PDB file of C-alpha atoms in Angstrom:
ATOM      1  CA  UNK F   1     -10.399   8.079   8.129  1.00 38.00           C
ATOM      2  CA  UNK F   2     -10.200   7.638   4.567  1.00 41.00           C
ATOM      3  CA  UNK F   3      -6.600   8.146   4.283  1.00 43.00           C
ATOM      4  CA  UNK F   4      -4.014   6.332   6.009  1.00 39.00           C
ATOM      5  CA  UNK F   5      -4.606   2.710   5.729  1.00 46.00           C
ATOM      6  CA  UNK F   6      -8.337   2.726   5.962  1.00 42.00           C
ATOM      7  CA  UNK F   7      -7.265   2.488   9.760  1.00 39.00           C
ATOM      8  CA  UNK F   8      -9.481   3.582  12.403  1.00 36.00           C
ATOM      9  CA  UNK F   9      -6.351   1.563  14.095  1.00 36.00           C
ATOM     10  CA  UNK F  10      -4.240   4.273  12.871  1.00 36.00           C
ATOM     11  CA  UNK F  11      -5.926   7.454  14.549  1.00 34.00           C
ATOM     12  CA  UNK F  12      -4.369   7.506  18.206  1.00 35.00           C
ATOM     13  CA  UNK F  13      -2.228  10.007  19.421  1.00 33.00           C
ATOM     14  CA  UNK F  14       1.127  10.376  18.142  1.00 34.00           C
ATOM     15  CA  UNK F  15       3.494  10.753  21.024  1.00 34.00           C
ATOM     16  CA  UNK F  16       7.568  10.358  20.884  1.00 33.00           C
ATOM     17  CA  UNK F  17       9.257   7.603  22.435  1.00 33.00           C
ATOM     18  CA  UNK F  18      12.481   6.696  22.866  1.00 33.00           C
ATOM     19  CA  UNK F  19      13.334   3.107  21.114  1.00 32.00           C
ATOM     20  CA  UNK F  20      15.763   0.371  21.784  1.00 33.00           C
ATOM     21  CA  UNK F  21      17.619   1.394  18.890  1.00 35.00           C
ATOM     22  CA  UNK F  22      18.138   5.024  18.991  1.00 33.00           C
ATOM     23  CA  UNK F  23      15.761   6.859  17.114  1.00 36.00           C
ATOM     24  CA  UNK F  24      11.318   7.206  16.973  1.00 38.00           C
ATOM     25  CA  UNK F  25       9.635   5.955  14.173  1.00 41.00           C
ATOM     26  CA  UNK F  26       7.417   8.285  12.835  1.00 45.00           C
ATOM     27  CA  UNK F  27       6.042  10.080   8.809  1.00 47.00           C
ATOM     28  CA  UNK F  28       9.271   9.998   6.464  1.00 47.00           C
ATOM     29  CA  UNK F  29      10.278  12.571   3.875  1.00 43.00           C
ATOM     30  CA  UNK F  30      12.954  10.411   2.174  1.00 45.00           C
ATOM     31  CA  UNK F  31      13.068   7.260  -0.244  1.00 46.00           C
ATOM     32  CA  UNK F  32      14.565   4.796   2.300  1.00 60.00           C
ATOM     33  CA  UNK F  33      15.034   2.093  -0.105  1.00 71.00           C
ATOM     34  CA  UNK F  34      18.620   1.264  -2.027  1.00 64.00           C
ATOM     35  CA  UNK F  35      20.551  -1.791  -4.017  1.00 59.00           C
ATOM     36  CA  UNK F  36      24.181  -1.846  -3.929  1.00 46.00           C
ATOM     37  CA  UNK F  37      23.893  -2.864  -7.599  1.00 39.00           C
ATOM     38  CA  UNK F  38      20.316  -1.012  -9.183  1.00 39.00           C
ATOM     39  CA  UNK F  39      19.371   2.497  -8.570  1.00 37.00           C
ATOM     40  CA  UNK F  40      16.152   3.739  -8.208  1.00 39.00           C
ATOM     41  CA  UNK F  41      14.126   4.602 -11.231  1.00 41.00           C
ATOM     42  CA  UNK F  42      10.927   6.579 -11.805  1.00 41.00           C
ATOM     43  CA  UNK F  43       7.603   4.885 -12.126  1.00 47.00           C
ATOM     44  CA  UNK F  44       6.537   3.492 -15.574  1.00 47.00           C
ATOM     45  CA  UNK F  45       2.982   5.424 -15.753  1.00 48.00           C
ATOM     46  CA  UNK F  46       3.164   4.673 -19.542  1.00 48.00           C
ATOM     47  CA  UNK F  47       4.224   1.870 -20.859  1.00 44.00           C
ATOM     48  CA  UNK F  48       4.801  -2.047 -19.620  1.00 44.00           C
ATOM     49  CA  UNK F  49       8.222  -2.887 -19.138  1.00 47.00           C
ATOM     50  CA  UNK F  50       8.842  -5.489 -16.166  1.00 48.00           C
ATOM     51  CA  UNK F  51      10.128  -3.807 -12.752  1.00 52.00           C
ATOM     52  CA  UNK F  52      13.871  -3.689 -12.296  1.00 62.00           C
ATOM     53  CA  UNK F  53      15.126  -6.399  -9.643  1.00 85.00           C
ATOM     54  CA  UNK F  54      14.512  -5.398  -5.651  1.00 93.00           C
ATOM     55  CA  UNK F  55      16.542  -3.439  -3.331  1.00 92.00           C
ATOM     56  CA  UNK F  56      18.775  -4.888  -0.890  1.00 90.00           C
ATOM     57  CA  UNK F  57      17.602  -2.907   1.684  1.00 93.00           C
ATOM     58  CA  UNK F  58      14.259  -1.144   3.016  1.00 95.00           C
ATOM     59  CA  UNK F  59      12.630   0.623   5.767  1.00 94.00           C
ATOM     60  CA  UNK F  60      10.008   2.486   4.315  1.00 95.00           C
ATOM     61  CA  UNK F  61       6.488   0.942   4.625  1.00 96.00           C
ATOM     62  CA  UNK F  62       2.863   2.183   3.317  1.00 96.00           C
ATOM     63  CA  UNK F  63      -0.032   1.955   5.616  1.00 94.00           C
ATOM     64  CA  UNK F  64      -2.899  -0.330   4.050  1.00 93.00           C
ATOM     65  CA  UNK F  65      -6.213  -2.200   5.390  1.00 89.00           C
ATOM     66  CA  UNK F  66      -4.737  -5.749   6.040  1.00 90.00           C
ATOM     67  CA  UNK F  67      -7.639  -6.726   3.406  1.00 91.00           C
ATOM     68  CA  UNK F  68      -6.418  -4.637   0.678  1.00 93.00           C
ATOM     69  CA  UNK F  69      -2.787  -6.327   0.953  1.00 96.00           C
ATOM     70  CA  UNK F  70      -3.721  -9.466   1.116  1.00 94.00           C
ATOM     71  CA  UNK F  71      -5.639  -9.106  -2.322  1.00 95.00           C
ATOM     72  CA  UNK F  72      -2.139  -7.688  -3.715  1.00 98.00           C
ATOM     73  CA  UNK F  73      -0.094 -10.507  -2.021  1.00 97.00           C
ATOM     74  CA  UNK F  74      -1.970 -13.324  -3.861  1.00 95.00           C
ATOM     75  CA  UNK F  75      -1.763 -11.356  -6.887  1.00 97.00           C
ATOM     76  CA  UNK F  76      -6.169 -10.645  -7.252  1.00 95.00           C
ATOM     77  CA  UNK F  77      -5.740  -7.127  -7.795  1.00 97.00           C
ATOM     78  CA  UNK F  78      -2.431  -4.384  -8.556  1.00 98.00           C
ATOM     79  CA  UNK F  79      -4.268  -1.020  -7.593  1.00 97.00           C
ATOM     80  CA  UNK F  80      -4.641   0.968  -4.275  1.00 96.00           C
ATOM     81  CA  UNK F  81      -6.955   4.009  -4.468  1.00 93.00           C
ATOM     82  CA  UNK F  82      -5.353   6.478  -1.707  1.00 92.00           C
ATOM     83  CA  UNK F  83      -5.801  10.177  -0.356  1.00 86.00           C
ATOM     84  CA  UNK F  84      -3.522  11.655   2.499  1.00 81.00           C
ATOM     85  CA  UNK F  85      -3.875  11.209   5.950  1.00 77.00           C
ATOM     86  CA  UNK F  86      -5.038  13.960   8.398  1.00 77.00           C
ATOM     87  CA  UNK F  87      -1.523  15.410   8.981  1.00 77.00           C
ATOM     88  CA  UNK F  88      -1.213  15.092   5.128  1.00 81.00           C
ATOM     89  CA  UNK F  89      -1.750  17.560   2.879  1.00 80.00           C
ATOM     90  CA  UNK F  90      -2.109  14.770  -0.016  1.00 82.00           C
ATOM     91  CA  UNK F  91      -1.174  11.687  -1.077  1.00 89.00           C
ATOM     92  CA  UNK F  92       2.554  11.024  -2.216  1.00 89.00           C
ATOM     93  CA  UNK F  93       4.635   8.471  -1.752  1.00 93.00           C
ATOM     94  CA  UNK F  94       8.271   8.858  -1.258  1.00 92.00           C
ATOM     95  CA  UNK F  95       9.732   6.754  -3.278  1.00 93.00           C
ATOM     96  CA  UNK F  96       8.829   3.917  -5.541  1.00 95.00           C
ATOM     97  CA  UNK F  97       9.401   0.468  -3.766  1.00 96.00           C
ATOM     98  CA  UNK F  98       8.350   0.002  -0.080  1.00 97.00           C
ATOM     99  CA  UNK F  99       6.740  -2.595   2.504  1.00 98.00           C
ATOM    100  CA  UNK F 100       3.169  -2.584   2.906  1.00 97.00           C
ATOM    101  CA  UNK F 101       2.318  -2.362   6.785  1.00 94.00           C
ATOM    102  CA  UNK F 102      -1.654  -3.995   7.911  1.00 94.00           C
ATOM    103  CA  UNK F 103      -3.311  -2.376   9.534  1.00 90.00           C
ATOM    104  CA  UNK F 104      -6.978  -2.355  10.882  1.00 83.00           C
ATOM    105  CA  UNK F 105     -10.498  -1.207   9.668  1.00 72.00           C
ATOM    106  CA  UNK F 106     -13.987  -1.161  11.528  1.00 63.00           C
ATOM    107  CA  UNK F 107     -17.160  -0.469   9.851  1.00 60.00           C
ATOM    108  CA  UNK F 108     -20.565  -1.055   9.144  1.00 52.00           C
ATOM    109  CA  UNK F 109     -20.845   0.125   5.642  1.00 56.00           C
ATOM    110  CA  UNK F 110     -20.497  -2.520   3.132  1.00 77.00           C
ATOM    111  CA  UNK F 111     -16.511  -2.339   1.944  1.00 82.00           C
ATOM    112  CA  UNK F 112     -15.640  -5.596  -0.087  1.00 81.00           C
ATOM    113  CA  UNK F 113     -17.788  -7.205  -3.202  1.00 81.00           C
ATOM    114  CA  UNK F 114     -20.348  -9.907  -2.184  1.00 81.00           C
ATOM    115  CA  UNK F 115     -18.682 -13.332  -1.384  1.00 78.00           C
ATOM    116  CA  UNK F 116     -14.848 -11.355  -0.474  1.00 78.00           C
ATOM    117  CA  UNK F 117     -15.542 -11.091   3.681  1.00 74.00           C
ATOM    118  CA  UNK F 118     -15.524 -14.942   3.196  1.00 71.00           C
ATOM    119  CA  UNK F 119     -12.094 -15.201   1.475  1.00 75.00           C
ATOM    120  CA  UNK F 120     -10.411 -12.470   3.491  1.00 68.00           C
ATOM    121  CA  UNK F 121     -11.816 -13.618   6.719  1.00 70.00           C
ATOM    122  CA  UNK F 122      -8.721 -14.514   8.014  1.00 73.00           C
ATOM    123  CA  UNK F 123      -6.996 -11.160   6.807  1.00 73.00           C
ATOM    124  CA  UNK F 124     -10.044  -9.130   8.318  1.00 71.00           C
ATOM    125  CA  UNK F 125      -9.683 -10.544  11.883  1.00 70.00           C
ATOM    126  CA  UNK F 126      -5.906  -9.087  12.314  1.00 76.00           C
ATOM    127  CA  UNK F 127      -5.566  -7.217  14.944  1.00 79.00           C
ATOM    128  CA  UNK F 128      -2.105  -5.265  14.998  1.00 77.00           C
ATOM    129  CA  UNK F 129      -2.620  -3.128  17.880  1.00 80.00           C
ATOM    130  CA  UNK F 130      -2.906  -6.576  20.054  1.00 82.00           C
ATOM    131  CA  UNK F 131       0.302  -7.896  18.563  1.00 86.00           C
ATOM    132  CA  UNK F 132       3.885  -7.024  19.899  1.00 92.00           C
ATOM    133  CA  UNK F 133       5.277  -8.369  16.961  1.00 94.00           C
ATOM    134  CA  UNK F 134       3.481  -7.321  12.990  1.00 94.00           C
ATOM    135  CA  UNK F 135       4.012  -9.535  10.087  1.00 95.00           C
ATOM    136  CA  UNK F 136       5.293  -7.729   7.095  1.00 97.00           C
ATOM    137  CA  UNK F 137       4.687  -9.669   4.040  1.00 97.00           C
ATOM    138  CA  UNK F 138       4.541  -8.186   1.004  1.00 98.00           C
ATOM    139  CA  UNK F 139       6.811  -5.373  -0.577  1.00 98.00           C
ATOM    140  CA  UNK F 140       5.519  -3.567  -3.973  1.00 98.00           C
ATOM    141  CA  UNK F 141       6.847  -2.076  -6.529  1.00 97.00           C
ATOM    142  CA  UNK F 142       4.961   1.370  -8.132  1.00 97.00           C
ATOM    143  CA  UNK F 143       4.790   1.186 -11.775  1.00 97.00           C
ATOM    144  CA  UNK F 144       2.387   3.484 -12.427  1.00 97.00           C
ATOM    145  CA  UNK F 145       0.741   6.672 -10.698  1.00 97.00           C
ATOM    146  CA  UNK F 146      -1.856   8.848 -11.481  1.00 96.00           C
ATOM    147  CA  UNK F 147      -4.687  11.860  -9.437  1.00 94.00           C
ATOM    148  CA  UNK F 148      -7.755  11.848 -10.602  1.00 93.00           C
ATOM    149  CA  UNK F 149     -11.181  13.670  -9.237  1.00 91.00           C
ATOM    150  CA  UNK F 150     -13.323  11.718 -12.095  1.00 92.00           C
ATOM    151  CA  UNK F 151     -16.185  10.172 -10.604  1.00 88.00           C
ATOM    152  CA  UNK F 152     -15.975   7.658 -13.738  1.00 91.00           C
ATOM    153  CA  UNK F 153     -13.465   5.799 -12.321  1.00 89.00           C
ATOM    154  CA  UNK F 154     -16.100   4.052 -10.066  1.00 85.00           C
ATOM    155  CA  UNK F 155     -17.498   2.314 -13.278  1.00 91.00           C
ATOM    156  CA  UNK F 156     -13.905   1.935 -15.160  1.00 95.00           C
ATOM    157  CA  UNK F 157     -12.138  -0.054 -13.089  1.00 95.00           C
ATOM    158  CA  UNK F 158     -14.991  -1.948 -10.692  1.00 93.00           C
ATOM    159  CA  UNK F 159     -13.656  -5.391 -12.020  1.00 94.00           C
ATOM    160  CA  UNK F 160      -9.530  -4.416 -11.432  1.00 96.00           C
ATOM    161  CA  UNK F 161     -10.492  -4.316  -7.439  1.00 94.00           C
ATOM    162  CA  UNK F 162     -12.474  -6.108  -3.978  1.00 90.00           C
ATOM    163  CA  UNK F 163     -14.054  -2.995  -2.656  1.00 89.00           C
ATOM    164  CA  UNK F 164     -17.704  -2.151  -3.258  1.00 87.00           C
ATOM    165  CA  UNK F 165     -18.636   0.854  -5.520  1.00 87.00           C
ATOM    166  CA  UNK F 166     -20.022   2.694  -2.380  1.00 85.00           C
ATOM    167  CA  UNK F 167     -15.986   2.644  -0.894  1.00 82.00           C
ATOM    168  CA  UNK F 168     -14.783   3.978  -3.726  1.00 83.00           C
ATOM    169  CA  UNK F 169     -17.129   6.791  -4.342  1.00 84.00           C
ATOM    170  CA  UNK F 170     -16.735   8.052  -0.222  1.00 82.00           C
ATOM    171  CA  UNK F 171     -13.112   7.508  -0.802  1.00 79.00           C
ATOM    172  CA  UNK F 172     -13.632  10.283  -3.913  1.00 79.00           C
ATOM    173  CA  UNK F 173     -15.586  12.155  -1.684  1.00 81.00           C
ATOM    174  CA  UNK F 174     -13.722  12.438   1.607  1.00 80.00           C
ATOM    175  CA  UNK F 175     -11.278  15.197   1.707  1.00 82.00           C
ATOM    176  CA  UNK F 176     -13.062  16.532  -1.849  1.00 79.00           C
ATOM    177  CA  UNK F 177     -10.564  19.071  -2.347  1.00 82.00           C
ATOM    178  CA  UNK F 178      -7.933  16.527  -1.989  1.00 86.00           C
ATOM    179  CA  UNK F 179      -7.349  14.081  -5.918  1.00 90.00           C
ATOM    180  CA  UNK F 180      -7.357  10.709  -5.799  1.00 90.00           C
ATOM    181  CA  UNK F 181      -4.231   8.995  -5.946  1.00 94.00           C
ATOM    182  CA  UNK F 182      -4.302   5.672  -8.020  1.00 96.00           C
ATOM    183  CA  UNK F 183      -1.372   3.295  -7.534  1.00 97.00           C
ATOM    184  CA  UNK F 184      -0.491  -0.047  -9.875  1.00 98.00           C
ATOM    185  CA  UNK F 185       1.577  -2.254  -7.423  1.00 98.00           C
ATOM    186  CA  UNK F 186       3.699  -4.632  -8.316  1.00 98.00           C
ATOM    187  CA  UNK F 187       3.459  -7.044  -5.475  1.00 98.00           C
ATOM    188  CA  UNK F 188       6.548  -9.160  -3.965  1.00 98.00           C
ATOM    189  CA  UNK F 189       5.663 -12.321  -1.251  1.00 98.00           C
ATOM    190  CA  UNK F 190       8.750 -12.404   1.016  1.00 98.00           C
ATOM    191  CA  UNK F 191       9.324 -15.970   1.858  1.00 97.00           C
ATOM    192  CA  UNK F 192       8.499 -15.638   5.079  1.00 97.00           C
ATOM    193  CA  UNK F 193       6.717 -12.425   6.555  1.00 97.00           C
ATOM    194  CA  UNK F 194       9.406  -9.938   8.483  1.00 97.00           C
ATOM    195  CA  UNK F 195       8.908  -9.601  12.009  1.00 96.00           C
ATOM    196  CA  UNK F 196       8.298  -5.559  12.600  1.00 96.00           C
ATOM    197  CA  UNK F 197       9.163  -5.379  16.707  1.00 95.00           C
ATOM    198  CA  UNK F 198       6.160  -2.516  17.481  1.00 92.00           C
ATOM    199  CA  UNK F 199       7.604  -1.792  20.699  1.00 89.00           C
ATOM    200  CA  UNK F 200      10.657  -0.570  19.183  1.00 85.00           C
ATOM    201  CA  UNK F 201       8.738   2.600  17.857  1.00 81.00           C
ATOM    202  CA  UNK F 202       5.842   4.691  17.194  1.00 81.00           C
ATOM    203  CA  UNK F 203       4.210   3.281  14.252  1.00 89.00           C
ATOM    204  CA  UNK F 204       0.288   4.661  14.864  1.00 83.00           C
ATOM    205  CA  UNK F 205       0.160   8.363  13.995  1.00 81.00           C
ATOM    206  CA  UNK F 206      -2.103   9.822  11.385  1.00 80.00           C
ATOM    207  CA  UNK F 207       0.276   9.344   8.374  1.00 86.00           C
ATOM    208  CA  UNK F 208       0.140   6.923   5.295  1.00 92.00           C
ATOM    209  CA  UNK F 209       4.348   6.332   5.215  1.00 94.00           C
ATOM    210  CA  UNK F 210       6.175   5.002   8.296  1.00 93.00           C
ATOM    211  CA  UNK F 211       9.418   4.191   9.120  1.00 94.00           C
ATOM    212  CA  UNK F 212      10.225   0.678  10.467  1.00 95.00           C
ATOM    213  CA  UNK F 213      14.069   1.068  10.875  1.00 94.00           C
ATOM    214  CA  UNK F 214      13.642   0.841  14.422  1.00 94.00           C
ATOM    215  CA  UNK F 215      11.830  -2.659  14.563  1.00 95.00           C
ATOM    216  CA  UNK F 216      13.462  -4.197  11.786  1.00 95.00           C
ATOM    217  CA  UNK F 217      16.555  -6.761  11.907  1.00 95.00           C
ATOM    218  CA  UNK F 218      18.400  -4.942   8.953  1.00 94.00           C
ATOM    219  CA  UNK F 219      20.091  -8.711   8.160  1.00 96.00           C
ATOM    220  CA  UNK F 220      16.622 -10.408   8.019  1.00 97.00           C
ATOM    221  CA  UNK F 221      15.344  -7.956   5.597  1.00 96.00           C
ATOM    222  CA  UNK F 222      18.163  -7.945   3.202  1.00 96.00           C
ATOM    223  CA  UNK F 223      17.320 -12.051   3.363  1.00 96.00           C
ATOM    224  CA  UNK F 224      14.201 -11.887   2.906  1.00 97.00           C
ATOM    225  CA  UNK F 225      13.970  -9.065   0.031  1.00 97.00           C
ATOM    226  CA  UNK F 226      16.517 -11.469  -1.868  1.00 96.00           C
ATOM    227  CA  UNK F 227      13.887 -14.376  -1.730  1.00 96.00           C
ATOM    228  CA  UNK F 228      10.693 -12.700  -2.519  1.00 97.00           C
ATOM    229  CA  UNK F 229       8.870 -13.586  -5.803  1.00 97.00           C
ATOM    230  CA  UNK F 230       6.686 -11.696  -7.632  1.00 97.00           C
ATOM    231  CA  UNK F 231       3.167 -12.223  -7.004  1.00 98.00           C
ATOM    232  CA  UNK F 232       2.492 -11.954 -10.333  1.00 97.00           C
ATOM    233  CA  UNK F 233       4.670 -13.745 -13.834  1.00 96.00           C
ATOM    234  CA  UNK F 234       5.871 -10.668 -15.966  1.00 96.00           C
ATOM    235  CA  UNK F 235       3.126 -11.694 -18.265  1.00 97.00           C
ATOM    236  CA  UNK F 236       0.444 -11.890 -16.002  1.00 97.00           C
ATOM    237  CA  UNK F 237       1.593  -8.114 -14.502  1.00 97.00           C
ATOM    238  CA  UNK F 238       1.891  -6.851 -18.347  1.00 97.00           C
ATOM    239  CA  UNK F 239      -1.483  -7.851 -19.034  1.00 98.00           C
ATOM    240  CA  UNK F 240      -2.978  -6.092 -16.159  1.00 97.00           C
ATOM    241  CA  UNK F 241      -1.069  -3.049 -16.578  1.00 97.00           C
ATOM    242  CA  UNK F 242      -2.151  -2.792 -20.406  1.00 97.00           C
ATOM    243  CA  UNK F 243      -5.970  -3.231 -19.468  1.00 98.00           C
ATOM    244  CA  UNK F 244      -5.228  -0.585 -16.215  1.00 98.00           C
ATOM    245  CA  UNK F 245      -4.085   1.803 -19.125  1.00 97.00           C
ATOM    246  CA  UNK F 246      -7.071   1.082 -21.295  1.00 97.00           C
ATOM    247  CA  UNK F 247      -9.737   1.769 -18.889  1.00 97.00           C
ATOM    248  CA  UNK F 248      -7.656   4.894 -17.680  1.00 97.00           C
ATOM    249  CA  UNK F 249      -8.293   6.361 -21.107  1.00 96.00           C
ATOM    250  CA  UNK F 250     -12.024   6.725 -20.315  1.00 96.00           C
ATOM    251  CA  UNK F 251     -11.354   8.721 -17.219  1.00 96.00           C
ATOM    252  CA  UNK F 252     -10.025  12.209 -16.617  1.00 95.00           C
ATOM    253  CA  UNK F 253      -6.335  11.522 -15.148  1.00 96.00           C
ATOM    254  CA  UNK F 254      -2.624  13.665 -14.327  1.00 95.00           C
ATOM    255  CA  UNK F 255       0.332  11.308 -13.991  1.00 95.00           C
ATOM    256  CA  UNK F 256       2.159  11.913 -10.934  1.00 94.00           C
ATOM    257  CA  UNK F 257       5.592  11.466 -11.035  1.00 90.00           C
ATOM    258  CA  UNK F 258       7.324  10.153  -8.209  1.00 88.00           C
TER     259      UNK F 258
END
């Protein structure tokens, strides 16, 4: 698939199962993020102003290729390039501020830029269908969002990203009926990755948002959410997002508000 994660990890059957704490994971329809002292606000798709401060609580996660998180977590890139899952009819996500959840990819096509299997080796080798217990370490922030179906963006943002020009152009392609999503991150490290109990849910269906209440220690992720630090300065982010909005201005583009 071309939607969910990259994941062909993603693809197995969804079936419901009870879980230790009451209720199945499973897609989400509601912004499951909140702050007892900042309230949600939309995206900035226009201008540059630094992200408000992080919620004290979360349970909403996106599905992304471990390789493609990684690249946000250490701050080399603050775009994912998404469509909808099978069970999707298109890309949205529900809210604005969410954990990214690894996840798996297997193919022979060429995905990442010459020289980037060697420095995401270690991110490309993770398995999370082997392991009982996922890391979670990075949560984002969307600050801007925009569909496009222009086959320019291949050429207007090659350097803002790891994958290869042939990804890109197959991930315009599959589901052609279906726009592009583009999504600037603003990526948080947690200081040290939550521990997402897979057992405690189903987590694998065929859709890009999950829920992790089930497998998450609701203390440990208020602690960890009040440590993370931007992976990113606020210059550093306000730089990128001003040359995101630069090259977006030789491309055919909708905002989408979230």
């Amino acid at each position: 698939s071309h939607g969910a994660g990259h994941a062909s990890s993603q693809h197995a059957p969804h079936k419901k199962r009870g879980t230790q704490m009451g209720r199945a994971a499973g897609p989400i329809n509601r912004h499951l993020c909140y702050s007892s002292s900042t309230k949600a606000s939309a995206p900035n798709t226009g201008g540059m102003s630094s992200p408000k401060s992080l919620p004290t609580a979360c349970t909403t996660a996106l599905k992304e290729w471990n390789v493609a998180i990684e690249a946000l977590h250490r701050g080399e890139q603050t775009i994912l390039l998404r469509k909808g899952g099978i069970r999707e009819p298109l890309f949205k996500p529900p809210g604005t501020e969410f954990f990214l959840f690894p996840t798996a990819f297997h193919s022979e096509a060429q995905l990442l830029k010459p020289g980037m299997e060697e420095r995401y080796a270690e991110a490309m080798a993770l398995e999370p269908k082997q392991l009982a217990v996922l890391p979670l370490t990075t949560f984002v922030q969307v600050t801007g969002a925009w569909q496009t179906e222009d086959t320019g963006l291949l050429t207007a943002l090659d350097d803002l990203h790891i994958w290869t020009p042939a990804f890109v152009e197959a991930r315009l392609k599959w589901r052609a009926r279906q726009p592009l999503t583009l999504l600037e991150l603003r990526a948080w490290r947690l200081p040290q990755p939550l521990q997402l109990q897979i057992a405690a849910g189903d987590f694998w269906g065929c859709f890009s948002f999950v829920d992790l209440a089930p497998g998450l220690d609701s203390t440990e992720t208020a602690r960890q959410l009040a440590g993370a630090q931007p992976a990113l300065s606020d210059a550093e982010f306000a730089q990128r997002q001003k040359v995101l909005r630069e090259r977006l201005a030789r491309v055919a583009h909708t905002p989408l508000v979230l």
